[in-house]
mmCIF file of C-alpha atoms in Angstrom:
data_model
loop_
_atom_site.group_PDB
_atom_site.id
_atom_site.type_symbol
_atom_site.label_atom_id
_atom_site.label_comp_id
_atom_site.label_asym_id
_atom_site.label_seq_id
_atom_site.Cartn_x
_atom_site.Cartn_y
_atom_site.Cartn_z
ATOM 1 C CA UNK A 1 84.656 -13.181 -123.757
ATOM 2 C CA UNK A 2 84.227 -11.090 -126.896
ATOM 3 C CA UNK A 3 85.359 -12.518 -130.179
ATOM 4 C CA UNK A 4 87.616 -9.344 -131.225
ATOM 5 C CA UNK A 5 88.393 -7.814 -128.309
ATOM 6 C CA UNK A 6 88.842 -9.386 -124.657
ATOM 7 C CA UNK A 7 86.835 -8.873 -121.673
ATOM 8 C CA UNK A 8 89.099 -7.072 -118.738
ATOM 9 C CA UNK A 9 89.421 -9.400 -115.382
ATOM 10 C CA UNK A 10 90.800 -9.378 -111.881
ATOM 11 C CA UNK A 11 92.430 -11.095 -109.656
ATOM 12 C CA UNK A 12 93.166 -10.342 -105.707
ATOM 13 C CA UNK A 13 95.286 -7.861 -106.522
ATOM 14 C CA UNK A 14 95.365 -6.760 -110.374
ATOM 15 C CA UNK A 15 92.972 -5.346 -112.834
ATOM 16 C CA UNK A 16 93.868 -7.074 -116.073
ATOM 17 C CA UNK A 17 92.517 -4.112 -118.414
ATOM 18 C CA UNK A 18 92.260 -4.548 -122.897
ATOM 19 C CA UNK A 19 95.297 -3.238 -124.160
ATOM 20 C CA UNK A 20 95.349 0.575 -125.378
ATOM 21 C CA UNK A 21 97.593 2.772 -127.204
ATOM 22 C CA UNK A 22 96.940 5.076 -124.416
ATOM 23 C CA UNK A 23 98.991 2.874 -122.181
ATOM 24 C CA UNK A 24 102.235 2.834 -124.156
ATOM 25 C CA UNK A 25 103.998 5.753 -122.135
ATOM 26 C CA UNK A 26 103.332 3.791 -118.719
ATOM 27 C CA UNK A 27 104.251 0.489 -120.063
ATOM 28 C CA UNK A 28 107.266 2.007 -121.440
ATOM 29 C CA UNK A 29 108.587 3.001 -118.242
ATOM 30 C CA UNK A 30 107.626 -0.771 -116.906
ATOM 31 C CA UNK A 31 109.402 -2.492 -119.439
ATOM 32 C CA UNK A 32 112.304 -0.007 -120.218
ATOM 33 C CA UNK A 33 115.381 -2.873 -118.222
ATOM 34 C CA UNK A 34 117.251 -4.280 -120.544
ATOM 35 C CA UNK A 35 117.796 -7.563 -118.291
ATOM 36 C CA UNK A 36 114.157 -7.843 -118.517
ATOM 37 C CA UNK A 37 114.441 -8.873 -122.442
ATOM 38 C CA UNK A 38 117.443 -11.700 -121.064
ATOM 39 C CA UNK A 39 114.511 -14.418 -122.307
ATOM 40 C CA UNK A 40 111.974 -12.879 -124.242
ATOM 41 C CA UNK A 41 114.271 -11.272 -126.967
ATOM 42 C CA UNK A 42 114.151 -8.121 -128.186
ATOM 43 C CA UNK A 43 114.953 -4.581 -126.123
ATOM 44 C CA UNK A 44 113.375 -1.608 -124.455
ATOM 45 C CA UNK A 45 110.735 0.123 -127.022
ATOM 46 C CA UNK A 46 110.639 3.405 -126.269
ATOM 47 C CA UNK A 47 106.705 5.092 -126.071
ATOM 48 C CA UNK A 48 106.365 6.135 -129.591
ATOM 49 C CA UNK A 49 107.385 2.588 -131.023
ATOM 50 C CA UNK A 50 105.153 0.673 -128.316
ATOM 51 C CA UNK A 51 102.102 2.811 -129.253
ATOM 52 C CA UNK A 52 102.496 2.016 -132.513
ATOM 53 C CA UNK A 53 102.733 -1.801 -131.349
ATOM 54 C CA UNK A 54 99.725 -1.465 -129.082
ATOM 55 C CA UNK A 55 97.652 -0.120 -132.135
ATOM 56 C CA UNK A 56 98.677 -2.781 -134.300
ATOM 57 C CA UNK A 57 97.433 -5.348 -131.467
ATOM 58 C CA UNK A 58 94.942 -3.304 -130.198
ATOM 59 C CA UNK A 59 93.304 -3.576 -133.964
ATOM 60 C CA UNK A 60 93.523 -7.579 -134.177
ATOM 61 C CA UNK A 61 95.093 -10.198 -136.024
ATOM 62 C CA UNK A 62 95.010 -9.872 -139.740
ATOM 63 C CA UNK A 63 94.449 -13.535 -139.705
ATOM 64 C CA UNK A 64 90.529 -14.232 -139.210
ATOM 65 C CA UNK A 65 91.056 -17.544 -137.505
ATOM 66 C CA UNK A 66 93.586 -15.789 -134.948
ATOM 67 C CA UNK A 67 92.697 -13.184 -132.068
ATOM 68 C CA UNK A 68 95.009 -11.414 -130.149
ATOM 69 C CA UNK A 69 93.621 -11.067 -126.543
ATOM 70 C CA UNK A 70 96.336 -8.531 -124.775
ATOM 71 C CA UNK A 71 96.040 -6.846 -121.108
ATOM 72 C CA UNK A 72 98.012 -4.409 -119.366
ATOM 73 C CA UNK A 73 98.238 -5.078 -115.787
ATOM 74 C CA UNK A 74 97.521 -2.653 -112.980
ATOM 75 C CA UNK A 75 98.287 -3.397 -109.521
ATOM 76 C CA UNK A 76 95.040 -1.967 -107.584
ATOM 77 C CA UNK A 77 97.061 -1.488 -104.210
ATOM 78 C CA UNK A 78 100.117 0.934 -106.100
ATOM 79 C CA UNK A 79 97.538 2.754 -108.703
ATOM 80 C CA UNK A 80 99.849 2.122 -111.421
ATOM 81 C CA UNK A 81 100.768 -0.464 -114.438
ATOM 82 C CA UNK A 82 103.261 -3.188 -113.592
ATOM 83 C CA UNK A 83 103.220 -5.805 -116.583
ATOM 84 C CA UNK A 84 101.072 -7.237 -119.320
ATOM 85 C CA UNK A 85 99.576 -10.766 -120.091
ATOM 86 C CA UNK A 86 98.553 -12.166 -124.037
ATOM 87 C CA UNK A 87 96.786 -14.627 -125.691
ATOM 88 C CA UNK A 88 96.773 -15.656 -128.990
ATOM 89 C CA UNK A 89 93.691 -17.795 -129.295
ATOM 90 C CA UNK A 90 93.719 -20.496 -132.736
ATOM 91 C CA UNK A 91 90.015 -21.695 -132.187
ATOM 92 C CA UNK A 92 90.317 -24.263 -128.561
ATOM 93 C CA UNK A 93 93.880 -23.473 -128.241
ATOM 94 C CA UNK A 94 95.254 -20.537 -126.540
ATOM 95 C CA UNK A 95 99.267 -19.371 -126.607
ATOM 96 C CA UNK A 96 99.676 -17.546 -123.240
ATOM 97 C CA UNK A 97 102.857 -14.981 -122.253
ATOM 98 C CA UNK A 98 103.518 -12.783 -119.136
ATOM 99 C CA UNK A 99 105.960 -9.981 -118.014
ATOM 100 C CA UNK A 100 105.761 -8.034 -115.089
ATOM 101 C CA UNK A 101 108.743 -5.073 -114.914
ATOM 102 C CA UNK A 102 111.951 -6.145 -112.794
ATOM 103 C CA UNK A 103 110.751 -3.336 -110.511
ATOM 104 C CA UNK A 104 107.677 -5.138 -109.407
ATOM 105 C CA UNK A 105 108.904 -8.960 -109.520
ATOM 106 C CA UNK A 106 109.440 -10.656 -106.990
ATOM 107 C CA UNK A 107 105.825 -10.234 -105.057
ATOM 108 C CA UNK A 108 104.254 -12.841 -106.740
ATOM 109 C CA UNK A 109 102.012 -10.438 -109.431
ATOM 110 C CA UNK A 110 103.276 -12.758 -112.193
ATOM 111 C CA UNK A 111 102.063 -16.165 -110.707
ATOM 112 C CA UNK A 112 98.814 -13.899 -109.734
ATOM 113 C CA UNK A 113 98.369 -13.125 -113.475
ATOM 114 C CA UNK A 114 99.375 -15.902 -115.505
ATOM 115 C CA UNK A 115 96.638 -17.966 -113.324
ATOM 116 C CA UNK A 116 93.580 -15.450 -113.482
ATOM 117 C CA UNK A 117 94.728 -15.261 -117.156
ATOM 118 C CA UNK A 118 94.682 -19.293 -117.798
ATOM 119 C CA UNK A 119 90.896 -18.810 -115.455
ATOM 120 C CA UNK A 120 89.423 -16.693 -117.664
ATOM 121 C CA UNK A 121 90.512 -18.186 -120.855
ATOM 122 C CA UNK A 122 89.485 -22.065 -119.610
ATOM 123 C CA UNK A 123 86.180 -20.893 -117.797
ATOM 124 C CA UNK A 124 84.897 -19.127 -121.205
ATOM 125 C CA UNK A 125 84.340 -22.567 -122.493
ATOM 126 C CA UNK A 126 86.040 -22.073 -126.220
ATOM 127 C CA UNK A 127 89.310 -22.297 -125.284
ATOM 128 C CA UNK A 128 90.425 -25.941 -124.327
ATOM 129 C CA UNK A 129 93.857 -25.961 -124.062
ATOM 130 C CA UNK A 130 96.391 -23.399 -123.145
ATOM 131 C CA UNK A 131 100.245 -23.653 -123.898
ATOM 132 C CA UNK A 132 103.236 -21.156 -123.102
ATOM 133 C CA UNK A 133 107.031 -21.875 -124.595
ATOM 134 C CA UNK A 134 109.865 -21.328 -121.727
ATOM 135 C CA UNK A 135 113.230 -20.889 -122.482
ATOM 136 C CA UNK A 136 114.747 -23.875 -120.530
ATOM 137 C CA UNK A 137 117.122 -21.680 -117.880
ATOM 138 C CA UNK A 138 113.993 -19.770 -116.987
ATOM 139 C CA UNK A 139 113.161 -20.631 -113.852
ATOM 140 C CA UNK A 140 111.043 -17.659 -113.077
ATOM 141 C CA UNK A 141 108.972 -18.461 -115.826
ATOM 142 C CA UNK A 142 108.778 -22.257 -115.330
ATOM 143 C CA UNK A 143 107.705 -21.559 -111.327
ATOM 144 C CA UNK A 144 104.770 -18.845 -112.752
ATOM 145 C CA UNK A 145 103.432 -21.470 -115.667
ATOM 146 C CA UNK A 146 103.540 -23.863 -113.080
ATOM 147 C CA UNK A 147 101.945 -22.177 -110.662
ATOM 148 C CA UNK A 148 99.142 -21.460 -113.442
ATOM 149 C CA UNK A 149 98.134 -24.661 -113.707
ATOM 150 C CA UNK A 150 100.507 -25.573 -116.658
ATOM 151 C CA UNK A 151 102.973 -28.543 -116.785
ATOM 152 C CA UNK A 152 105.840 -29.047 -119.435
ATOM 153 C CA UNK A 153 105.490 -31.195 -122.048
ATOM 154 C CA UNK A 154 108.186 -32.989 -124.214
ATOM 155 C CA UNK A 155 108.027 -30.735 -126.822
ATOM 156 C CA UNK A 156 109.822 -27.762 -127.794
ATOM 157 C CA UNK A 157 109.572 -25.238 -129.987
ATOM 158 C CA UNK A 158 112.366 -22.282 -130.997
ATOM 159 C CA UNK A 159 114.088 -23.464 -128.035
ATOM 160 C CA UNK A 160 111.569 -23.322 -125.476
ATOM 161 C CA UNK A 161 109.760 -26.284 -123.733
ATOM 162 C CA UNK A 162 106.779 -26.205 -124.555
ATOM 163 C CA UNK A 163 103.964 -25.991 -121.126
ATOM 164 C CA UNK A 164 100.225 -27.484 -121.171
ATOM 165 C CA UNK A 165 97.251 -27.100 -119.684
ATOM 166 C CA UNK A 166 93.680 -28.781 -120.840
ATOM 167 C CA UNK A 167 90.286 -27.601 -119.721
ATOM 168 C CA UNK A 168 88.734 -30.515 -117.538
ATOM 169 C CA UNK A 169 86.223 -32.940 -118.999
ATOM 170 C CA UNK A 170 82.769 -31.987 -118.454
#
């Protein structure tokens, strides 16, 4: 893992590649159904206003002691772009998120992600413990963290349960 900028990975069937500007008119098209924001908040960006997202990201945190890790995924087998994963990394700790378009749900690529994602972060050593927040009528989302190793916690935050997962002791 790089400091500023995260290392691409795969998994059996996606390359998770660094998020680029570059990809904002693909992504766009991924993320463009509404019913896709039912959870996460927010609506279809259209290219122009996800580049400029993507550059923000792409550039880092303003924060020093925060990194923004971001992938687009590509599913190897269809040659094209079918969701993202994220990271924001706070020294051992490590908030995690996932979408995959509603065009490509539905064959597991979300599960597939979120645990190569929680892999890579765990087996670089730095990052200890990684948490997601799931709205409480996502079921989707609750069967991918769980799937990725994560379990919910008591807590919540914003509305969301809080999920967990620690790095094993050594």
């Amino acid at each position: 893992m790089s400091i500023n900028r995260p290392e691409p990975f795969v998994t059996a069937r996606l390359d998770a590649l660094p998020l680029e500007a570059g990809y904002a008119q693909e992504m766009a098209a991924v993320l463009i159904d509404p019913a896709l924001h039912t959870y996460m908040g927010g609506a279809p960006e259209d290219e122009d206003t996800l580049r400029t997202r993507y550059e923000r990201q792409s550039a880092g945190s303003p924060d020093p002691a925060e990194r923004w890790w971001n992938w687009v995924l590509r599913a190897r087998g269809e040659g094209r772009l079918v969701g993202y994963v994220q990271a924001t990394v706070h020294g051992p700790r490590a908030e995690v998120a996932w979408v995959v378009g509603t065009g490509w749900q539905g064959r597991g690529y979300a599960k597939e992600a979120a645990k190569g994602l929680v892999a890579y972060l765990l087996d670089g050593g730095e990052v200890r413990t990684v948490v997601a927040h799931i709205h409480p009528g996502h079921a989707a989302s609750a069967a991918v963290a769980s799937a990725a190793g994560l379990s919910p916690t008591d807590e919540w935050e914003d509305g969301e349960v809080r999920w967990r997962v620690d790095a094993p002791d050594l």
